[in-house]
PDB file of C-alpha atoms in Angstrom:
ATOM      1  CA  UNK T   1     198.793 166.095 169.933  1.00 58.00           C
ATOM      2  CA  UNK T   2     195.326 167.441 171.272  1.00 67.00           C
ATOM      3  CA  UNK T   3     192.189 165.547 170.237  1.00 75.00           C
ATOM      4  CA  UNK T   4     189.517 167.157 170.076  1.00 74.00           C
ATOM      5  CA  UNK T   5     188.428 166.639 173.130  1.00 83.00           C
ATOM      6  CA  UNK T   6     191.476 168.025 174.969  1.00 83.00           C
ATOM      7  CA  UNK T   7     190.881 170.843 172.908  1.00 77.00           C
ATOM      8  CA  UNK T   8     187.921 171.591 174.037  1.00 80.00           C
ATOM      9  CA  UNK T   9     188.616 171.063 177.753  1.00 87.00           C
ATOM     10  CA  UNK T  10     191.240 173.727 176.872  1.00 84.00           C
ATOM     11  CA  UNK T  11     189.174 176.328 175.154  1.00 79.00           C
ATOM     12  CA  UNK T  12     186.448 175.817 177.888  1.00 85.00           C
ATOM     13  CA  UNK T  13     188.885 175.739 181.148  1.00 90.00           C
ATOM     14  CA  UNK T  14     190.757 179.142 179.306  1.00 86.00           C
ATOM     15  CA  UNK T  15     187.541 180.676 179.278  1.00 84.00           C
ATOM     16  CA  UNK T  16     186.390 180.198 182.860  1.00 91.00           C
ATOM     17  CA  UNK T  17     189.699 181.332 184.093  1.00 92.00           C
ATOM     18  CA  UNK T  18     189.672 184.512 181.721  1.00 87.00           C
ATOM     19  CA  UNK T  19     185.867 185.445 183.199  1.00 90.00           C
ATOM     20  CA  UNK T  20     187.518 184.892 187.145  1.00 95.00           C
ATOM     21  CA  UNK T  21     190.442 186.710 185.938  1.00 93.00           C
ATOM     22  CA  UNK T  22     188.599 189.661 184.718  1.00 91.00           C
ATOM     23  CA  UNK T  23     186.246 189.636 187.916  1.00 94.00           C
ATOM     24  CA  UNK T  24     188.760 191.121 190.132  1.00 92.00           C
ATOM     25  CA  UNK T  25     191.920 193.186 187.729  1.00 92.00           C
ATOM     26  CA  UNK T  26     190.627 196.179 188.320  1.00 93.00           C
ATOM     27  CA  UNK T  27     191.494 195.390 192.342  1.00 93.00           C
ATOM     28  CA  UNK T  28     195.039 194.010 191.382  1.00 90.00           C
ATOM     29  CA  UNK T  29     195.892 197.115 188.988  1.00 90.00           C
ATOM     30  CA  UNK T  30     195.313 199.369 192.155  1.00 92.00           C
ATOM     31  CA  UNK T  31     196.992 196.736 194.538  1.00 91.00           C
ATOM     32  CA  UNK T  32     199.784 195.139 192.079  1.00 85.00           C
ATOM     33  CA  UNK T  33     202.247 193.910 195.235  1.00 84.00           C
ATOM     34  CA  UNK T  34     199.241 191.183 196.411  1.00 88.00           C
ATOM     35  CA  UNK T  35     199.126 187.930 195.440  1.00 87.00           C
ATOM     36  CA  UNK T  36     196.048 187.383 192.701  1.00 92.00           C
ATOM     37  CA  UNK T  37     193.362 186.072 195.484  1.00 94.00           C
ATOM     38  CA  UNK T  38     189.945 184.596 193.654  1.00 96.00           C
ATOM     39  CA  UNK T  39     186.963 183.231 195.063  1.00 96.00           C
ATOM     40  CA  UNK T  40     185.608 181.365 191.860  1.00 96.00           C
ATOM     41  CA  UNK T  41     183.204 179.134 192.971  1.00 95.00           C
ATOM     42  CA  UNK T  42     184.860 176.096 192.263  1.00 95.00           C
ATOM     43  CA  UNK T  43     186.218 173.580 194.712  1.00 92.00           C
ATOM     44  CA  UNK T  44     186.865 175.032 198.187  1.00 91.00           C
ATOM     45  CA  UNK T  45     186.586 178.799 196.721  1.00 94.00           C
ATOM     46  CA  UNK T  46     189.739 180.105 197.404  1.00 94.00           C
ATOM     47  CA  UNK T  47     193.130 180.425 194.986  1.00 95.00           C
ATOM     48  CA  UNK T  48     195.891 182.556 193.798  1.00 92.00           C
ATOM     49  CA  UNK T  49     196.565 182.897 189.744  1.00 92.00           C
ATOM     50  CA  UNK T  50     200.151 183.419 190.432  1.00 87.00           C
ATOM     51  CA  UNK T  51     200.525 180.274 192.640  1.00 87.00           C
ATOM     52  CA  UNK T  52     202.430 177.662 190.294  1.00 83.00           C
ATOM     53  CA  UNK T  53     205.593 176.968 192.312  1.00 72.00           C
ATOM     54  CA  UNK T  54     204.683 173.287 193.164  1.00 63.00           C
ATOM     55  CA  UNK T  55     202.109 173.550 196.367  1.00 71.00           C
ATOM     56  CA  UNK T  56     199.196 172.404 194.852  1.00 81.00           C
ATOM     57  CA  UNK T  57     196.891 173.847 197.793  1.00 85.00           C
ATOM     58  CA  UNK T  58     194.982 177.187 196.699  1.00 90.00           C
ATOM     59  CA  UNK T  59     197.393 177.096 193.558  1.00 91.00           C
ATOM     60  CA  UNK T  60     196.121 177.855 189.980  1.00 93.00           C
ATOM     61  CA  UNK T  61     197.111 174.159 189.010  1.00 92.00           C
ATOM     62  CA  UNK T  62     194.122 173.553 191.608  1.00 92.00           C
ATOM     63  CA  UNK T  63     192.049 175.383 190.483  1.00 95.00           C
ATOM     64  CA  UNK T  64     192.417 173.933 186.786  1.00 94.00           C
ATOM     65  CA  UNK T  65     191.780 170.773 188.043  1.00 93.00           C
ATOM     66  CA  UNK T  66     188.525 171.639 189.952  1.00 94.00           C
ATOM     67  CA  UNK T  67     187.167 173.573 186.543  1.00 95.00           C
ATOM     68  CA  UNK T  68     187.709 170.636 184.856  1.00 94.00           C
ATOM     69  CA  UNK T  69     186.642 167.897 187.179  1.00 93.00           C
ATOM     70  CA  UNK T  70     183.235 170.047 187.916  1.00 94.00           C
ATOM     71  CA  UNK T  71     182.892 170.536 184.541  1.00 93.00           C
ATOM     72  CA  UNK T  72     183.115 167.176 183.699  1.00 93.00           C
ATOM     73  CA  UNK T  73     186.110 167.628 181.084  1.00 94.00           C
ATOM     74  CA  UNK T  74     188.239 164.963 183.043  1.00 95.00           C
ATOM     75  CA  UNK T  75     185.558 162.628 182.408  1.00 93.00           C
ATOM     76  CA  UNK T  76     185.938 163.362 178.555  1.00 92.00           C
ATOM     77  CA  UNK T  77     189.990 163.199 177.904  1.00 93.00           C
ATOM     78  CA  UNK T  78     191.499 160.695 180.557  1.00 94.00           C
ATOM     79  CA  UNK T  79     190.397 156.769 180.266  1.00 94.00           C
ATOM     80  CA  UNK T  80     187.307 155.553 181.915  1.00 94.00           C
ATOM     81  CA  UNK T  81     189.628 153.757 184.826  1.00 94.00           C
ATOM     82  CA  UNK T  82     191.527 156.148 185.388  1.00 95.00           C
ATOM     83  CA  UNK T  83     187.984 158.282 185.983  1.00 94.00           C
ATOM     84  CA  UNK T  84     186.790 156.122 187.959  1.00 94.00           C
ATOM     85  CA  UNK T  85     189.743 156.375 190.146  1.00 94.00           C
ATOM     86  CA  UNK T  86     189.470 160.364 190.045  1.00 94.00           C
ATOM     87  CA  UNK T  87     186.020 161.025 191.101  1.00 90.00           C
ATOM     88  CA  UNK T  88     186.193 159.947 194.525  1.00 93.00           C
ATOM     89  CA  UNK T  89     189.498 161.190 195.059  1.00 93.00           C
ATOM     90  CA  UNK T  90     188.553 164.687 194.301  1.00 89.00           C
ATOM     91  CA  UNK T  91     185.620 164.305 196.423  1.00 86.00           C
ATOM     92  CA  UNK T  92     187.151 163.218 199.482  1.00 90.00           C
ATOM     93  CA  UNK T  93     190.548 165.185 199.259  1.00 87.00           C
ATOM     94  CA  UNK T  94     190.033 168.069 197.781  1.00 80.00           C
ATOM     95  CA  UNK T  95     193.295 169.461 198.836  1.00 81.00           C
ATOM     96  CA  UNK T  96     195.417 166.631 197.323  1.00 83.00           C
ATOM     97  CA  UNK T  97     196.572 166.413 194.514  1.00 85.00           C
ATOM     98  CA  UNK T  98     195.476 163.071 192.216  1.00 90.00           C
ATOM     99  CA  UNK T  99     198.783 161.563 190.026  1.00 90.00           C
ATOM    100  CA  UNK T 100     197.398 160.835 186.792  1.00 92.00           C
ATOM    101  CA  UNK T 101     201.158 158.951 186.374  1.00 91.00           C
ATOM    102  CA  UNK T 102     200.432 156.587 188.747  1.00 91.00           C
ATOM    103  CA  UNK T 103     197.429 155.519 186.678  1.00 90.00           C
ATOM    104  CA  UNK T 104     198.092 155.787 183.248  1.00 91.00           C
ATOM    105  CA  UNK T 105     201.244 157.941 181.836  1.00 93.00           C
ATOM    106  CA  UNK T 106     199.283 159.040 178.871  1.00 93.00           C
ATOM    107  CA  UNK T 107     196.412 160.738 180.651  1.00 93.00           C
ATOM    108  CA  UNK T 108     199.358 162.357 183.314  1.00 93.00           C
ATOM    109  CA  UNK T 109     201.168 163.604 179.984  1.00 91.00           C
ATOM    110  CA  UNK T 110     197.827 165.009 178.701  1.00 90.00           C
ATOM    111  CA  UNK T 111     196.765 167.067 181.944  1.00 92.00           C
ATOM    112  CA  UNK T 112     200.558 168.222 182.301  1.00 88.00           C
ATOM    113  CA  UNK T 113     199.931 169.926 178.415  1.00 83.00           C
ATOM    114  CA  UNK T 114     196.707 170.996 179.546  1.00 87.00           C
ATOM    115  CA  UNK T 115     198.129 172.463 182.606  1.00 87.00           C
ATOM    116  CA  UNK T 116     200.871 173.962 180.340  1.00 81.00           C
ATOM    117  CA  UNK T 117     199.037 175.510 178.265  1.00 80.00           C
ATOM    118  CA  UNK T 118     196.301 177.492 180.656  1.00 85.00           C
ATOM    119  CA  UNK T 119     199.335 178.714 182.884  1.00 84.00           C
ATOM    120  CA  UNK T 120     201.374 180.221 179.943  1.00 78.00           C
ATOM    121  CA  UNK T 121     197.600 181.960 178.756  1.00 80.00           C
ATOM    122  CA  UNK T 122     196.906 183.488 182.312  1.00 86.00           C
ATOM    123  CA  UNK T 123     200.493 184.779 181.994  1.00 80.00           C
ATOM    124  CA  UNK T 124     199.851 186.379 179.130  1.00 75.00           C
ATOM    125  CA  UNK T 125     196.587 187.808 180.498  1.00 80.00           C
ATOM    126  CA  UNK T 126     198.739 189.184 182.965  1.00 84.00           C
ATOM    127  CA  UNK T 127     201.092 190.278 180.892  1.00 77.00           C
ATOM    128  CA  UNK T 128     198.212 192.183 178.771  1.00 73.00           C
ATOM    129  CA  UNK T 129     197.140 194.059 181.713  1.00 82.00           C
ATOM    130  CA  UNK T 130     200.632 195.328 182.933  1.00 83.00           C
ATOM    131  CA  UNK T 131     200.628 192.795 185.933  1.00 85.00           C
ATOM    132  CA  UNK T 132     203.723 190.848 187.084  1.00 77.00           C
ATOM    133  CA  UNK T 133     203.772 187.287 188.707  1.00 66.00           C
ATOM    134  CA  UNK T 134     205.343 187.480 192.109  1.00 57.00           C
ATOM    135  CA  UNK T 135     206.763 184.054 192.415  1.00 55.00           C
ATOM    136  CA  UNK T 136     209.448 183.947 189.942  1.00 55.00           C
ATOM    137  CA  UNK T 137     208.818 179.456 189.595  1.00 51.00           C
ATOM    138  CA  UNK T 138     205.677 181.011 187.806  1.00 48.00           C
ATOM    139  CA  UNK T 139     208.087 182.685 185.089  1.00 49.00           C
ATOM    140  CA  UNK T 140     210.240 180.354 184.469  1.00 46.00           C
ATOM    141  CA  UNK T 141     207.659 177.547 184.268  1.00 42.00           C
ATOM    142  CA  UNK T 142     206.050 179.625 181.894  1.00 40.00           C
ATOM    143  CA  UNK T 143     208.193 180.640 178.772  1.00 41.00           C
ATOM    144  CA  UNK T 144     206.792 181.800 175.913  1.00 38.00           C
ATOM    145  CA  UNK T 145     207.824 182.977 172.555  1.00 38.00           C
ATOM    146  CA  UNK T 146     207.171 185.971 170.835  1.00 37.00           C
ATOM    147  CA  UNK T 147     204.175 184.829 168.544  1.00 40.00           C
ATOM    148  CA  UNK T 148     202.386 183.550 171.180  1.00 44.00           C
ATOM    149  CA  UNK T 149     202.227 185.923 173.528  1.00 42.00           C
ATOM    150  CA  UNK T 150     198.931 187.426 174.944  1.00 46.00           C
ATOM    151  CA  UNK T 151     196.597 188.126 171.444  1.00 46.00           C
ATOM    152  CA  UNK T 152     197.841 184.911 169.164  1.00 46.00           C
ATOM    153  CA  UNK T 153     197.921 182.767 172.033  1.00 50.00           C
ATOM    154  CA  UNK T 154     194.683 183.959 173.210  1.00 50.00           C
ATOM    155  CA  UNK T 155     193.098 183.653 169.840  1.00 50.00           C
ATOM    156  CA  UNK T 156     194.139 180.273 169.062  1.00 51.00           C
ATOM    157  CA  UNK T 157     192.724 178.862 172.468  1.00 51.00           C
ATOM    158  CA  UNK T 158     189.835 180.741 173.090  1.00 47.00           C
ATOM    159  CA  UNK T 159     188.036 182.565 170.038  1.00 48.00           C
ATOM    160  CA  UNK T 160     190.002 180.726 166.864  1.00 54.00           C
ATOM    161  CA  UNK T 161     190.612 184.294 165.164  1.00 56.00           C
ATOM    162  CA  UNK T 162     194.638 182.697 165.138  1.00 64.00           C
ATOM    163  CA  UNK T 163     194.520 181.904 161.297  1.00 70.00           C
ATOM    164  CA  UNK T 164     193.138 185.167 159.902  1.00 70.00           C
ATOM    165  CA  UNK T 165     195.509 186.999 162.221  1.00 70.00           C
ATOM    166  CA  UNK T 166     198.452 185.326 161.639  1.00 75.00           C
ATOM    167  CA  UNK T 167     197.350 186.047 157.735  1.00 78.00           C
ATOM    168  CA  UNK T 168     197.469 189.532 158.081  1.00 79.00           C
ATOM    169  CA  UNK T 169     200.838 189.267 160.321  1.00 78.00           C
ATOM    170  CA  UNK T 170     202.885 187.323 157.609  1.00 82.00           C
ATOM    171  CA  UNK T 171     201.646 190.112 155.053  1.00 82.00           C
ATOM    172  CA  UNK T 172     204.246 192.657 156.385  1.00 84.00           C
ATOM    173  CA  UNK T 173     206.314 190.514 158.296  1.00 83.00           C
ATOM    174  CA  UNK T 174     209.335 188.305 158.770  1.00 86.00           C
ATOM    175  CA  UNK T 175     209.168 185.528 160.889  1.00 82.00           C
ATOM    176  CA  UNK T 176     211.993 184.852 163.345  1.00 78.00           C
ATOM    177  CA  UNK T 177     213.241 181.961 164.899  1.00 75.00           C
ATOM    178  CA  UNK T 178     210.931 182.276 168.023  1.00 65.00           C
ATOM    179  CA  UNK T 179     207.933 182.605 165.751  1.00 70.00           C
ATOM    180  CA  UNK T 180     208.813 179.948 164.100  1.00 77.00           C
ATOM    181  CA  UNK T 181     209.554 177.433 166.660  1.00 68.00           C
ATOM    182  CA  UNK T 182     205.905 178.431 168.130  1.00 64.00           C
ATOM    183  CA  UNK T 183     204.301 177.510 165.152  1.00 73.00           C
ATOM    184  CA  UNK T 184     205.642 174.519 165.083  1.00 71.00           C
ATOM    185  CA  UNK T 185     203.850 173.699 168.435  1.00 63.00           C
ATOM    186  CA  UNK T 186     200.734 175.147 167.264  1.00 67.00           C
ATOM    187  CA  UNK T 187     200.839 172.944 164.500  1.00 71.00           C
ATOM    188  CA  UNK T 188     201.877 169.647 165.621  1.00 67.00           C
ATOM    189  CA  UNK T 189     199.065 170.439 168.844  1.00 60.00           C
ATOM    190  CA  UNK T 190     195.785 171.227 167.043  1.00 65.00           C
ATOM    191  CA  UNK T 191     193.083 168.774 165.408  1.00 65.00           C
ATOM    192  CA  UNK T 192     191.825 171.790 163.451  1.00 70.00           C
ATOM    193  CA  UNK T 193     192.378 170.805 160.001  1.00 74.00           C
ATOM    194  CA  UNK T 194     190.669 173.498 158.532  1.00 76.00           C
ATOM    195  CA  UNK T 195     192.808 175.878 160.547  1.00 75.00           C
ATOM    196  CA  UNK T 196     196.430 173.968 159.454  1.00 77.00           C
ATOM    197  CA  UNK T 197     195.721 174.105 155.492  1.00 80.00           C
ATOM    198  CA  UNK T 198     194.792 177.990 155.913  1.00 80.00           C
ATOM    199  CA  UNK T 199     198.265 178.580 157.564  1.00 79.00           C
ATOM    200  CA  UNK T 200     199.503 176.537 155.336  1.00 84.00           C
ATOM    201  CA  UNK T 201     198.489 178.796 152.255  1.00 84.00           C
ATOM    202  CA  UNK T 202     199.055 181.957 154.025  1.00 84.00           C
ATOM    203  CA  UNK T 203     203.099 180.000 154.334  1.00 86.00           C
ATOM    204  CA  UNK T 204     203.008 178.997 150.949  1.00 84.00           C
ATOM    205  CA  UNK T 205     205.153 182.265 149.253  1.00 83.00           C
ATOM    206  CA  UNK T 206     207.424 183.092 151.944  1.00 88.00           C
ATOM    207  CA  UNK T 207     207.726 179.717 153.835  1.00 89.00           C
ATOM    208  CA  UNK T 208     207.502 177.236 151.148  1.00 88.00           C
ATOM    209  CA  UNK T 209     209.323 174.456 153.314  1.00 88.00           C
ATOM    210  CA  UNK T 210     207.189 175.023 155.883  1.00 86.00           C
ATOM    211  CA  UNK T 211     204.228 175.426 154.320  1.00 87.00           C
ATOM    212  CA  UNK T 212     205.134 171.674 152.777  1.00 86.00           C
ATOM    213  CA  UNK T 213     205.491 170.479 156.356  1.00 86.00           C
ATOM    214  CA  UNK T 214     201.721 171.294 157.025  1.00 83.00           C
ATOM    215  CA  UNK T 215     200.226 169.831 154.653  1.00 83.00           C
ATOM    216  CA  UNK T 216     202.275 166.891 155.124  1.00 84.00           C
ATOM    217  CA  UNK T 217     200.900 166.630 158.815  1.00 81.00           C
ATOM    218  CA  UNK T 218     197.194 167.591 157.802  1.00 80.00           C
ATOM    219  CA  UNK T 219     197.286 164.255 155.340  1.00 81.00           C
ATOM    220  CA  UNK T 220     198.307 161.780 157.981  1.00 80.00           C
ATOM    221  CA  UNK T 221     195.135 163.495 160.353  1.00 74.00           C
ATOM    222  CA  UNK T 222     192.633 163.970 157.596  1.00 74.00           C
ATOM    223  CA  UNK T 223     190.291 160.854 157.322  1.00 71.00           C
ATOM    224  CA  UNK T 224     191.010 158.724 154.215  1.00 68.00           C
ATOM    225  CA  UNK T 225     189.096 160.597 150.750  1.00 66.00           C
ATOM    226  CA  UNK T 226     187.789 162.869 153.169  1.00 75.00           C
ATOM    227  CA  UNK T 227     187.382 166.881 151.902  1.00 73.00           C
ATOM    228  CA  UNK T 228     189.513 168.113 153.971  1.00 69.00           C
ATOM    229  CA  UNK T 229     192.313 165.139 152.691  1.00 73.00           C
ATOM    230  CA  UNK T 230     191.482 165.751 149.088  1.00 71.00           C
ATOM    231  CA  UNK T 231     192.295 169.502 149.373  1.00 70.00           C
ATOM    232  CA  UNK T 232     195.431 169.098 151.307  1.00 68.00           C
ATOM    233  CA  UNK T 233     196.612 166.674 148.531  1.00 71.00           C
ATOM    234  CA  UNK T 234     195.187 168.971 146.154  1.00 67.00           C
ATOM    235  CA  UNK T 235     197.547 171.427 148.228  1.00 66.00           C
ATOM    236  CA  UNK T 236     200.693 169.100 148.045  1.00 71.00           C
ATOM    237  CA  UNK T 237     200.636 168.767 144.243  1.00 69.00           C
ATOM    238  CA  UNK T 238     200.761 172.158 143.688  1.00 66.00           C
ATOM    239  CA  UNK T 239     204.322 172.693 145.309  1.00 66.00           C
TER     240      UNK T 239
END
């Protein structure tokens, strides 16, 4: 599950990369057979969006990991030795690539989420704007169900609107399998309480198992006689 934290390095990094993204699709509409060049700022200023297929150098794995070291987010998920082991590694190979595994296996399970997660939302950017990956590793590395792609994906990362949309959405529809299965991930991956008991309402008619499931995983988060834990098992006796 994401901390806090890890949330935030993942609402923050999303951001940056939607900004460089947005800097330079009008180019890539009228030239849609080049490779997504950017010249960010970060690190040694040059990499490709749709590079993901396992050469680090110039790739947008790269340049995730130079938004985040420069930014300081490494410094707030991964532990303070395995930090200390980062910073000068970044700074004196900039084009290697540092294994969190070989320092702690939680903190290399943590940036390979992170990483996850900001490659499947620049696919979806792409996706929004009628663009197509030309390395197919990109693709398949970067599945996606239904729910989540492009606006609820984007919402839930970046501006939070997720909950009220996905409101509205279960109003006049059925959720398939898909849907389902990417809720599930969305709510066994966020630390926003708040967030989890609202979808868990919105559930409640339609989804009544599910909805129980929620709340259920919003009691074992919630601090002890907390608000937030006396509504959700306010929440639980009601079913």
């Amino acid at each position: 599950m994401l901390n806090k934290n890890s949330e935030y390095a993942v609402q923050f990094t999303a951001h940056e990369l939607k900004i460089i993204f947005m800097q330079d699709l009008d180019y890539y509409k009228n030239n849609p057979n080049l490779n997504f060049k950017v010249r960010p700022g970060y690190g040694y200023n040059k990499f490709y969006l749709d590079w993901v297929d396992g050469s680090y150098d110039m790739s947008l794995q790269a340049l995730i990991h130079f938004i985040m070291f420069e930014r300081n987010l490494f410094k707030r998920i991964v532990s303070k030795e395995t930090y200390r082991k980062l910073s000068p590694f970044m700074k004196k190979n900039p084009e290697g690539l540092f294994d969190f595994y070989d320092h702690d296996v939680q903190d290399g399970e943590l940036v390979d989420k992170i990483e996850w997660l900001l490659i499947n939302f620049i696919r979806c950017l792409f996706k929004a704007n009628g663009l197509e990956f030309q390395n197919d590793d990109y693709n398949s590395d970067a599945q996606f169900s239904h729910i989540s792609s492009c606006a609820v994906f984007e919402n839930i990362i970046v501006s939070r609107k997720f909950y009220q949309d996905f409101n509205d959405y279960i109003k006049t529809n059925n959720l398939n399998d898909d849907e389902i299965e990417q809720l599930s991930v969305i709510f066994n991956n966020t630390s926003d309480l708040k967030g989890l008991l609202y979808l868990s309402e919105s559930l409640l008619k339609k989804y009544t198992e599910l909805s129980k499931k929620i709340v259920e995983i919003s009691i074992t988060r919630a601090n002890k006689n907390s608000e937030l834990s006396k509504i959700a098992f306010f929440y639980k006796e009601t079913f």
